[in-house]
């Protein structure tokens, strides 16, 4: 059956418009997913969703959120003693009580969806078209990058507003700040009823622009079933890395889509009135790939620790007056080493290692199947055979990913309360990682698993070629043998 004729290439302006539309579609998908997750988590009671959505999109692009107290001072002249000095009954004339904080988190579900939609919208329309010229590809990249350069700073500017603190947080701040001994705890806490948040515009724009550039660059190496300019399609980087990168990106996409499927199922269960299911769906819609990254990198040796710590000031002063240095049973630091956590009786690092080996074995098999066969001259000139070459490239790519993933998947929240310029205390919570030698471990594990997968693919290919070659030889022999006489 003849192949369908190729359609003519698009004009340059259509390529620029196509790149811009791909970037817009990626941003719209991220915004819709963030809105769904915030709705499931009930975040509308804390701050307007229209402000939280661009905040989450800025976080997904690599930015951070800064918190500070919305009300700068509390106080009352009508209350006596130290309670009146620090604002016991509300009114005017008190001292300045401030709250500062930072939120550093990358919701990788939004990042994945933005990457997937951008890559699909950018490369898919080139399928079954005549090979574009380099100028056409540059125009397409320019449209996507120009859209990102305008949309990301705009999103960061919109990611600011005021959030209301939950009642239990306000009560806790009042207890720690006033300790109930001077009658000022309630007044102090009332000044921290809400906090304002904003996003660093420069950081969001720079890292987001850099991320879009990386997606397009990796896509030129890993994209399949697409037409690219001849210098790109036949260049050395694509010929060497296409099979490995396409196998790894496909595996990562399958894992992230599995997390999304679980989130959709949890959201469907939430429709029946199950509150926990709604919370689980909201968390997975934001950080499902974060959990997958923790699991896989734990198997490679990355140390992950989830903790909640109090920040206590040193010495006395106003902080000591308010009992910030005291510690009660409810305020003890807590931390969990996720690598040795055994939820199902097996340590998490063992589960992560087994899953990593299985996935890399499959990725090595797929990469070997997508690697074009070598000629006799190429085999003679190469230092490694095709299986070892695939294993080496797989190890390099997985080692680099293992080094980068802990920086992307971790998150932290820091809140501090200060009075008269002195820090009274605070709170730190988050998921912290220590990569150590995990990149080297991942390189070795990936190389061994990919070598096994490549060997398995080669053996299966020889088995399939055996019967086909034997039948072809027999048919040729029959055609050369004269027909028997009747």
Short mmCIF file of C-alpha atoms in Angstrom, two decimals:
data_model
loop_
_atom_site.label_atom_id
_atom_site.label_comp_id
_atom_site.label_asym_id
_atom_site.label_seq_id
_atom_site.Cartn_x
_atom_site.Cartn_y
_atom_site.Cartn_z
CA UNK A 1 0.00 0.00 0.00
CA UNK A 2 1.62 3.29 -1.07
CA UNK A 3 2.24 5.91 1.59
CA UNK A 4 -0.10 8.94 1.53
CA UNK A 5 1.40 11.95 -0.22
CA UNK A 6 3.03 14.54 2.00
CA UNK A 7 1.26 17.83 2.47
CA UNK A 8 3.17 20.99 1.51
CA UNK A 9 4.96 22.85 4.32
CA UNK A 10 3.26 25.75 6.04
CA UNK A 11 4.38 29.31 5.38
CA UNK A 12 6.69 30.94 7.89
CA UNK A 13 3.99 33.08 9.51
CA UNK A 14 1.83 29.99 10.04
CA UNK A 15 4.73 28.31 11.83
CA UNK A 16 5.16 31.33 14.12
CA UNK A 17 1.43 31.33 14.84
CA UNK A 18 1.47 27.57 15.48
CA UNK A 19 4.28 27.92 18.03
CA UNK A 20 2.41 30.71 19.81
CA UNK A 21 -0.81 28.68 19.92
CA UNK A 22 1.07 25.70 21.34
CA UNK A 23 2.37 27.86 24.20
CA UNK A 24 -1.10 29.32 24.82
CA UNK A 25 -2.67 25.85 24.90
CA UNK A 26 -0.06 24.72 27.43
CA UNK A 27 -0.79 27.67 29.72
CA UNK A 28 -4.57 27.18 29.45
CA UNK A 29 -4.21 23.48 30.33
CA UNK A 30 -2.10 24.34 33.37
CA UNK A 31 -4.61 26.97 34.51
CA UNK A 32 -7.58 24.59 34.14
CA UNK A 33 -5.80 21.84 36.09
CA UNK A 34 -4.80 24.26 38.86
CA UNK A 35 -8.38 25.53 39.13
CA UNK A 36 -9.72 21.96 39.41
CA UNK A 37 -7.18 21.06 42.10
CA UNK A 38 -7.87 24.19 44.14
CA UNK A 39 -11.62 23.59 43.91
CA UNK A 40 -11.21 20.02 45.17
CA UNK A 41 -9.03 21.24 48.06
CA UNK A 42 -11.52 23.96 49.01
CA UNK A 43 -8.89 26.69 48.64
CA UNK A 44 -11.55 29.30 47.89
CA UNK A 45 -12.08 29.73 51.63
CA UNK A 46 -8.47 30.87 52.02
CA UNK A 47 -7.98 33.21 49.06
CA UNK A 48 -9.64 34.00 45.72
CA UNK A 49 -9.05 31.18 43.28
CA UNK A 50 -8.43 33.72 40.53
CA UNK A 51 -5.29 34.75 42.43
CA UNK A 52 -4.22 31.29 43.50
CA UNK A 53 -4.30 29.85 39.98
CA UNK A 54 -1.59 32.19 38.61
CA UNK A 55 0.36 31.63 41.83
CA UNK A 56 0.42 27.87 41.20
CA UNK A 57 1.33 28.41 37.57
CA UNK A 58 4.23 30.61 38.66
CA UNK A 59 5.39 27.88 41.03
CA UNK A 60 5.18 25.34 38.20
CA UNK A 61 7.40 27.61 36.11
CA UNK A 62 10.03 27.69 38.85
CA UNK A 63 9.12 30.81 40.81
CA UNK A 64 8.61 31.18 44.54
CA UNK A 65 5.99 32.86 46.71
CA UNK A 66 6.76 35.42 49.41
CA UNK A 67 4.43 35.87 52.39
CA UNK A 68 4.13 38.87 54.67
CA UNK A 69 1.57 40.12 57.16
CA UNK A 70 -1.28 42.04 55.59
CA UNK A 71 -1.82 44.12 58.77
CA UNK A 72 1.33 45.81 59.99
CA UNK A 73 0.35 46.78 63.51
CA UNK A 74 -2.00 45.85 66.26
CA UNK A 75 -2.49 47.39 69.58
CA UNK A 76 -4.69 49.21 72.03
CA UNK A 77 -4.25 52.05 74.43
CA UNK A 78 -7.16 50.91 76.49
CA UNK A 79 -5.59 47.76 77.90
CA UNK A 80 -3.18 47.94 80.74
CA UNK A 81 0.22 46.44 81.38
CA UNK A 82 2.13 44.55 78.79
CA UNK A 83 -1.10 43.29 77.31
CA UNK A 84 -2.06 46.83 76.37
CA UNK A 85 1.45 47.59 75.21
CA UNK A 86 1.29 44.81 72.65
CA UNK A 87 -2.31 45.31 71.62
CA UNK A 88 -4.59 43.48 73.98
CA UNK A 89 -8.03 44.73 72.92
CA UNK A 90 -7.56 46.01 69.41
CA UNK A 91 -7.46 49.64 68.51
CA UNK A 92 -4.55 51.93 67.76
CA UNK A 93 -1.19 52.65 69.20
CA UNK A 94 0.35 49.20 69.49
CA UNK A 95 3.69 47.88 68.41
CA UNK A 96 4.45 46.44 65.01
CA UNK A 97 4.02 42.69 64.71
CA UNK A 98 5.14 41.16 61.43
CA UNK A 99 4.88 37.86 59.66
CA UNK A 100 7.17 36.79 56.85
CA UNK A 101 7.47 33.55 54.98
CA UNK A 102 8.39 31.77 51.78
CA UNK A 103 6.84 28.96 49.78
CA UNK A 104 9.08 26.94 47.49
CA UNK A 105 7.34 24.14 45.65
CA UNK A 106 7.09 22.90 42.08
CA UNK A 107 3.72 21.27 41.32
CA UNK A 108 5.10 18.85 38.76
CA UNK A 109 1.67 17.83 37.46
CA UNK A 110 1.19 21.33 36.08
CA UNK A 111 4.75 21.31 34.74
CA UNK A 112 4.18 17.94 33.06
CA UNK A 113 0.90 18.96 31.46
CA UNK A 114 2.38 22.20 30.21
CA UNK A 115 5.35 20.32 28.76
CA UNK A 116 3.20 17.62 27.14
CA UNK A 117 0.73 20.06 25.56
CA UNK A 118 3.51 22.38 24.38
CA UNK A 119 5.48 19.54 22.78
CA UNK A 120 2.38 18.01 21.18
CA UNK A 121 1.14 21.30 19.79
CA UNK A 122 4.61 22.22 18.57
CA UNK A 123 5.73 18.99 16.86
CA UNK A 124 2.50 17.15 15.99
CA UNK A 125 1.37 19.53 13.19
CA UNK A 126 4.66 18.82 11.38
CA UNK A 127 3.70 15.18 10.89
CA UNK A 128 3.15 14.02 7.30
CA UNK A 129 4.29 17.33 5.85
CA UNK A 130 7.16 18.10 3.59
CA UNK A 131 10.40 18.71 5.46
CA UNK A 132 10.44 22.30 6.76
CA UNK A 133 13.39 24.60 6.32
CA UNK A 134 15.48 25.75 9.30
CA UNK A 135 13.88 29.20 9.01
CA UNK A 136 10.44 27.65 9.49
CA UNK A 137 11.55 25.82 12.64
CA UNK A 138 13.16 28.99 14.00
CA UNK A 139 9.90 30.86 13.35
CA UNK A 140 7.96 28.19 15.19
CA UNK A 141 10.34 28.37 18.15
CA UNK A 142 10.19 32.16 18.09
CA UNK A 143 6.39 32.15 18.34
CA UNK A 144 6.43 29.82 21.36
CA UNK A 145 9.23 31.69 23.13
CA UNK A 146 7.71 35.12 22.49
CA UNK A 147 4.39 33.97 23.91
CA UNK A 148 6.12 32.55 26.98
CA UNK A 149 8.14 35.74 27.44
CA UNK A 150 4.92 37.76 27.60
CA UNK A 151 2.57 35.34 29.39
CA UNK A 152 4.85 34.20 32.22
CA UNK A 153 5.62 37.68 33.65
CA UNK A 154 1.94 38.58 33.31
CA UNK A 155 0.99 35.46 35.25
CA UNK A 156 3.53 36.30 37.95
CA UNK A 157 2.19 39.85 38.27
CA UNK A 158 -1.34 38.51 38.74
CA UNK A 159 -0.14 36.02 41.39
CA UNK A 160 -0.57 38.32 44.36
CA UNK A 161 -3.33 38.87 46.85
CA UNK A 162 -4.40 38.30 50.44
CA UNK A 163 -4.99 34.94 52.10
CA UNK A 164 -6.83 34.32 55.36
CA UNK A 165 -5.08 32.21 57.93
CA UNK A 166 -7.04 29.23 59.29
CA UNK A 167 -8.37 29.60 62.83
CA UNK A 168 -6.11 26.91 64.27
CA UNK A 169 -3.04 28.64 62.85
CA UNK A 170 -4.08 32.00 64.30
CA UNK A 171 -4.75 30.44 67.68
CA UNK A 172 -1.37 28.73 67.62
CA UNK A 173 0.38 31.99 66.78
CA UNK A 174 -1.42 33.68 69.65
CA UNK A 175 -0.43 30.97 72.09
CA UNK A 176 3.23 31.07 71.12
CA UNK A 177 3.41 34.84 70.86
CA UNK A 178 1.65 35.80 74.05
CA UNK A 179 1.94 32.55 75.99
CA UNK A 180 -1.22 33.65 77.77
CA UNK A 181 0.78 35.34 80.51
CA UNK A 182 0.42 38.98 79.55
CA UNK A 183 -3.08 39.00 78.16
CA UNK A 184 -1.85 39.97 74.71
CA UNK A 185 -2.06 36.70 72.84
CA UNK A 186 -5.44 37.35 71.29
CA UNK A 187 -4.48 40.85 70.20
CA UNK A 188 -1.26 39.65 68.70
CA UNK A 189 -2.97 36.89 66.79
CA UNK A 190 -5.68 39.22 65.51
CA UNK A 191 -3.04 41.19 63.66
CA UNK A 192 -2.05 38.05 61.77
CA UNK A 193 -5.51 37.09 60.61
CA UNK A 194 -4.40 37.39 56.99
CA UNK A 195 -1.21 37.44 54.96
CA UNK A 196 -0.41 38.88 51.58
CA UNK A 197 1.41 36.80 48.99
CA UNK A 198 3.28 37.70 45.85
CA UNK A 199 5.52 36.00 43.32
CA UNK A 200 8.99 36.94 42.17
CA UNK A 201 8.34 38.12 38.61
CA UNK A 202 11.95 38.05 37.43
CA UNK A 203 12.65 34.53 38.68
CA UNK A 204 9.39 33.17 37.27
CA UNK A 205 9.95 34.75 33.86
CA UNK A 206 13.59 33.67 33.59
CA UNK A 207 13.15 30.06 34.77
CA UNK A 208 9.93 29.65 32.80
CA UNK A 209 11.56 30.93 29.61
CA UNK A 210 14.50 28.62 30.23
CA UNK A 211 12.11 25.69 30.76
CA UNK A 212 10.29 26.33 27.47
CA UNK A 213 13.63 26.48 25.68
CA UNK A 214 14.67 23.16 27.24
CA UNK A 215 11.39 21.51 26.21
CA UNK A 216 11.83 22.58 22.60
CA UNK A 217 15.49 21.53 22.53
CA UNK A 218 14.83 18.09 24.02
CA UNK A 219 11.81 17.71 21.77
CA UNK A 220 13.95 18.20 18.69
CA UNK A 221 15.97 15.18 19.84
CA UNK A 222 13.18 12.97 21.21
CA UNK A 223 10.09 13.77 19.09
CA UNK A 224 8.85 10.89 16.94
CA UNK A 225 6.70 10.83 13.82
CA UNK A 226 7.48 14.40 12.91
CA UNK A 227 9.26 16.19 10.08
CA UNK A 228 12.25 18.30 11.06
CA UNK A 229 14.76 20.25 8.98
CA UNK A 230 17.46 18.08 7.46
CA UNK A 231 20.32 19.50 9.62
CA UNK A 232 18.31 18.59 12.73
CA UNK A 233 16.86 15.27 11.58
CA UNK A 234 20.18 13.94 10.25
CA UNK A 235 22.44 15.66 12.75
CA UNK A 236 24.68 13.74 15.10
CA UNK A 237 22.86 14.62 18.37
CA UNK A 238 19.50 13.34 17.14
CA UNK A 239 20.93 10.20 15.56
CA UNK A 240 22.78 9.37 18.78
CA UNK A 241 20.20 10.34 21.41
CA UNK A 242 16.81 9.98 19.75
CA UNK A 243 16.18 6.36 20.69
CA UNK A 244 17.19 6.76 24.35
CA UNK A 245 15.47 10.09 24.95
CA UNK A 246 12.25 9.05 23.22
CA UNK A 247 12.10 5.88 25.34
CA UNK A 248 12.73 7.76 28.59
CA UNK A 249 10.29 10.59 27.86
CA UNK A 250 7.65 8.05 26.88
CA UNK A 251 8.18 6.16 30.14
CA UNK A 252 7.95 9.37 32.17
CA UNK A 253 4.77 10.35 30.33
CA UNK A 254 3.16 7.00 31.10
CA UNK A 255 3.97 7.36 34.82
CA UNK A 256 2.60 10.90 34.99
CA UNK A 257 -0.55 9.89 33.11
CA UNK A 258 -1.03 7.04 35.59
CA UNK A 259 -0.92 9.57 38.44
CA UNK A 260 -3.45 11.71 36.58
CA UNK A 261 -5.72 8.69 36.09
CA UNK A 262 -5.64 7.99 39.84
CA UNK A 263 -6.47 11.65 40.47
CA UNK A 264 -9.45 11.45 38.12
CA UNK A 265 -10.70 8.31 39.88
CA UNK A 266 -10.34 10.01 43.27
CA UNK A 267 -12.21 13.03 41.91
CA UNK A 268 -15.01 10.78 40.74
CA UNK A 269 -15.16 9.22 44.21
CA UNK A 270 -15.34 12.74 45.67
CA UNK A 271 -18.60 13.30 43.82
CA UNK A 272 -20.18 10.75 46.16
CA UNK A 273 -19.41 13.02 49.12
CA UNK A 274 -16.13 11.55 50.31
CA UNK A 275 -14.09 14.48 51.59
CA UNK A 276 -10.81 12.55 51.81
CA UNK A 277 -11.14 11.49 48.18
CA UNK A 278 -11.48 15.14 47.14
CA UNK A 279 -8.35 16.07 49.05
CA UNK A 280 -6.41 13.16 47.54
CA UNK A 281 -7.55 14.15 44.05
CA UNK A 282 -6.48 17.74 44.62
CA UNK A 283 -3.05 16.73 45.89
CA UNK A 284 -2.46 14.33 42.98
CA UNK A 285 -3.56 16.97 40.47
CA UNK A 286 -0.79 19.18 41.82
CA UNK A 287 1.98 16.88 43.02
CA UNK A 288 1.41 13.38 41.66
CA UNK A 289 4.70 13.33 39.70
CA UNK A 290 6.46 14.71 42.79
CA UNK A 291 5.53 11.53 44.65
CA UNK A 292 6.70 9.39 41.72
CA UNK A 293 10.01 11.26 41.64
CA UNK A 294 10.47 10.65 45.37
CA UNK A 295 9.81 6.94 44.94
CA UNK A 296 12.15 6.44 41.99
CA UNK A 297 15.03 8.56 43.28
CA UNK A 298 14.79 6.88 46.69
CA UNK A 299 15.57 3.61 44.94
CA UNK A 300 18.68 5.26 43.45
CA UNK A 301 19.94 6.31 46.88
CA UNK A 302 18.56 9.84 47.32
CA UNK A 303 17.75 10.60 50.95
CA UNK A 304 14.28 12.12 51.41
CA UNK A 305 13.06 13.55 54.70
CA UNK A 306 9.63 15.01 55.46
CA UNK A 307 9.75 17.20 58.51
CA UNK A 308 8.08 19.86 60.63
CA UNK A 309 10.42 22.05 62.67
CA UNK A 310 10.00 25.04 64.93
CA UNK A 311 12.33 27.99 64.47
CA UNK A 312 13.32 29.23 67.92
CA UNK A 313 15.22 32.45 68.51
CA UNK A 314 18.53 32.44 70.31
CA UNK A 315 18.77 34.15 73.69
CA UNK A 316 16.17 36.19 75.48
CA UNK A 317 14.83 39.64 74.71
CA UNK A 318 11.24 40.05 73.60
CA UNK A 319 11.26 36.53 72.25
CA UNK A 320 12.18 35.13 75.63
CA UNK A 321 9.51 37.27 77.33
CA UNK A 322 6.87 35.62 75.20
CA UNK A 323 8.08 32.14 75.86
CA UNK A 324 9.25 31.49 72.36
CA UNK A 325 12.00 29.28 73.65
CA UNK A 326 9.61 27.00 75.51
CA UNK A 327 8.72 23.66 74.06
CA UNK A 328 5.67 21.65 74.87
CA UNK A 329 4.61 18.18 73.85
CA UNK A 330 2.54 19.44 70.94
CA UNK A 331 5.33 21.57 69.54
CA UNK A 332 8.09 19.01 69.17
CA UNK A 333 9.94 18.71 65.89
CA UNK A 334 8.89 15.80 63.73
CA UNK A 335 10.65 14.20 60.79
CA UNK A 336 10.31 11.00 58.79
CA UNK A 337 13.03 9.34 56.73
CA UNK A 338 11.00 8.28 53.70
CA UNK A 339 13.64 5.91 52.39
CA UNK A 340 13.32 3.62 55.42
CA UNK A 341 9.58 4.11 55.84
CA UNK A 342 7.85 0.74 55.46
CA UNK A 343 4.18 1.32 54.80
CA UNK A 344 3.57 -2.17 53.40
CA UNK A 345 6.25 -3.99 55.37
CA UNK A 346 8.94 -3.28 52.76
CA UNK A 347 11.19 -0.20 52.94
CA UNK A 348 10.35 2.41 50.36
CA UNK A 349 13.83 2.37 48.84
CA UNK A 350 13.46 -1.34 48.02
CA UNK A 351 10.16 -0.70 46.22
CA UNK A 352 11.71 2.24 44.39
CA UNK A 353 14.74 0.23 43.32
CA UNK A 354 12.67 -2.67 41.98
CA UNK A 355 10.32 -0.33 40.12
CA UNK A 356 13.28 1.60 38.68
CA UNK A 357 14.93 -1.60 37.45
CA UNK A 358 11.72 -2.76 35.78
CA UNK A 359 11.08 0.58 34.07
CA UNK A 360 14.67 0.92 32.88
CA UNK A 361 14.64 -2.64 31.55
CA UNK A 362 11.58 -1.79 29.46
CA UNK A 363 13.10 1.55 28.41
CA UNK A 364 16.28 -0.23 27.30
CA UNK A 365 14.21 -2.70 25.27
CA UNK A 366 12.28 0.11 23.56
CA UNK A 367 15.42 2.16 22.93
CA UNK A 368 17.14 -0.84 21.32
CA UNK A 369 14.10 -1.45 19.11
CA UNK A 370 14.15 2.19 17.95
CA UNK A 371 17.90 2.22 17.28
CA UNK A 372 18.62 1.76 13.56
CA UNK A 373 20.83 -1.26 12.74
CA UNK A 374 24.49 -0.57 12.26
CA UNK A 375 26.45 -1.23 9.13
CA UNK A 376 29.58 -3.37 9.18
CA UNK A 377 31.73 -0.27 8.90
CA UNK A 378 29.99 1.42 11.83
CA UNK A 379 30.55 -1.70 13.96
CA UNK A 380 34.22 -1.70 13.06
CA UNK A 381 34.70 2.02 13.84
CA UNK A 382 32.78 1.95 17.15
CA UNK A 383 34.48 1.19 20.45
CA UNK A 384 31.30 -0.34 21.92
CA UNK A 385 28.75 -2.69 20.47
CA UNK A 386 25.17 -1.48 20.01
CA UNK A 387 24.00 -2.90 23.34
CA UNK A 388 26.77 -1.27 25.37
CA UNK A 389 26.29 2.00 23.47
CA UNK A 390 22.58 2.06 24.35
CA UNK A 391 23.38 1.24 27.97
CA UNK A 392 25.95 4.04 28.21
CA UNK A 393 23.62 6.69 26.83
CA UNK A 394 20.77 5.47 29.03
CA UNK A 395 23.01 5.68 32.09
CA UNK A 396 24.08 9.24 31.28
CA UNK A 397 20.51 10.44 30.71
CA UNK A 398 19.11 8.76 33.85
CA UNK A 399 22.02 9.97 35.97
CA UNK A 400 21.40 13.57 34.87
CA UNK A 401 17.67 13.20 35.56
CA UNK A 402 18.34 11.74 39.01
CA UNK A 403 20.56 14.71 39.81
CA UNK A 404 17.88 17.23 38.71
CA UNK A 405 14.69 15.59 40.02
CA UNK A 406 15.39 16.06 43.75
CA UNK A 407 15.72 19.81 43.19
CA UNK A 408 12.39 19.90 41.36
CA UNK A 409 10.34 17.55 43.54
CA UNK A 410 11.17 18.94 46.97
CA UNK A 411 9.22 21.75 48.60
CA UNK A 412 9.32 23.89 51.71
CA UNK A 413 7.25 26.34 53.70
CA UNK A 414 8.78 28.82 56.13
CA UNK A 415 6.80 31.17 58.37
CA UNK A 416 8.37 33.53 60.88
CA UNK A 417 6.86 35.98 63.39
CA UNK A 418 8.84 39.04 64.47
CA UNK A 419 8.24 41.82 66.99
CA UNK A 420 10.26 45.01 67.24
CA UNK A 421 12.63 43.63 64.61
CA UNK A 422 13.37 40.47 66.60
CA UNK A 423 12.23 37.06 65.46
CA UNK A 424 9.90 35.52 68.02
CA UNK A 425 9.73 32.14 66.41
CA UNK A 426 8.47 30.42 63.37
CA UNK A 427 7.79 27.21 61.56
CA UNK A 428 9.50 25.24 58.82
CA UNK A 429 7.83 22.38 57.01
CA UNK A 430 8.68 20.60 53.83
CA UNK A 431 10.15 17.76 51.90
CA UNK A 432 13.94 17.91 51.75
CA UNK A 433 16.37 15.79 49.77
CA UNK A 434 20.04 14.95 49.83
CA UNK A 435 21.15 13.48 46.47
CA UNK A 436 24.64 12.43 47.67
CA UNK A 437 25.93 9.81 45.18
CA UNK A 438 22.50 8.93 43.79
CA UNK A 439 23.38 10.19 40.29
CA UNK A 440 26.30 7.74 40.13
CA UNK A 441 24.13 4.91 41.48
CA UNK A 442 21.43 5.74 38.94
CA UNK A 443 24.01 5.69 36.14
CA UNK A 444 25.16 2.19 37.09
CA UNK A 445 21.62 0.83 37.60
CA UNK A 446 20.35 2.37 34.37
CA UNK A 447 23.30 1.10 32.35
CA UNK A 448 22.90 -2.46 33.63
CA UNK A 449 19.13 -2.52 33.17
CA UNK A 450 19.31 -0.94 29.70
CA UNK A 451 22.01 -3.42 28.65
CA UNK A 452 19.77 -6.29 29.73
CA UNK A 453 16.79 -4.79 27.91
CA UNK A 454 18.84 -4.25 24.74
CA UNK A 455 20.14 -7.83 24.86
CA UNK A 456 16.58 -9.12 25.32
CA UNK A 457 15.37 -7.12 22.33
CA UNK A 458 18.23 -8.38 20.18
CA UNK A 459 17.50 -11.99 21.09
CA UNK A 460 13.82 -11.62 20.29
CA UNK A 461 14.64 -9.91 17.00
CA UNK A 462 16.89 -12.82 15.98
CA UNK A 463 14.19 -15.31 16.89
CA UNK A 464 11.66 -13.48 14.71
CA UNK A 465 14.10 -13.23 11.84
CA UNK A 466 14.99 -16.94 12.06
CA UNK A 467 11.68 -18.47 10.86
CA UNK A 468 11.21 -15.65 8.36
CA UNK A 469 14.69 -16.22 6.90
CA UNK A 470 14.19 -20.00 6.78
CA UNK A 471 10.87 -19.67 4.97
CA UNK A 472 12.40 -17.18 2.53
CA UNK A 473 15.28 -19.57 1.76
CA UNK A 474 12.90 -22.51 1.23
CA UNK A 475 10.73 -20.49 -1.14
CA UNK A 476 13.79 -19.45 -3.15
CA UNK A 477 14.91 -23.09 -3.39
CA UNK A 478 11.48 -24.18 -4.58
CA UNK A 479 11.50 -21.50 -7.24
CA UNK A 480 14.87 -22.76 -8.56
CA UNK A 481 13.81 -26.46 -8.61
CA UNK A 482 12.18 -27.64 -11.87
CA UNK A 483 8.64 -28.89 -11.65
CA UNK A 484 8.34 -32.71 -11.56
CA UNK A 485 7.20 -34.42 -14.71
CA UNK A 486 3.59 -35.37 -14.72
#
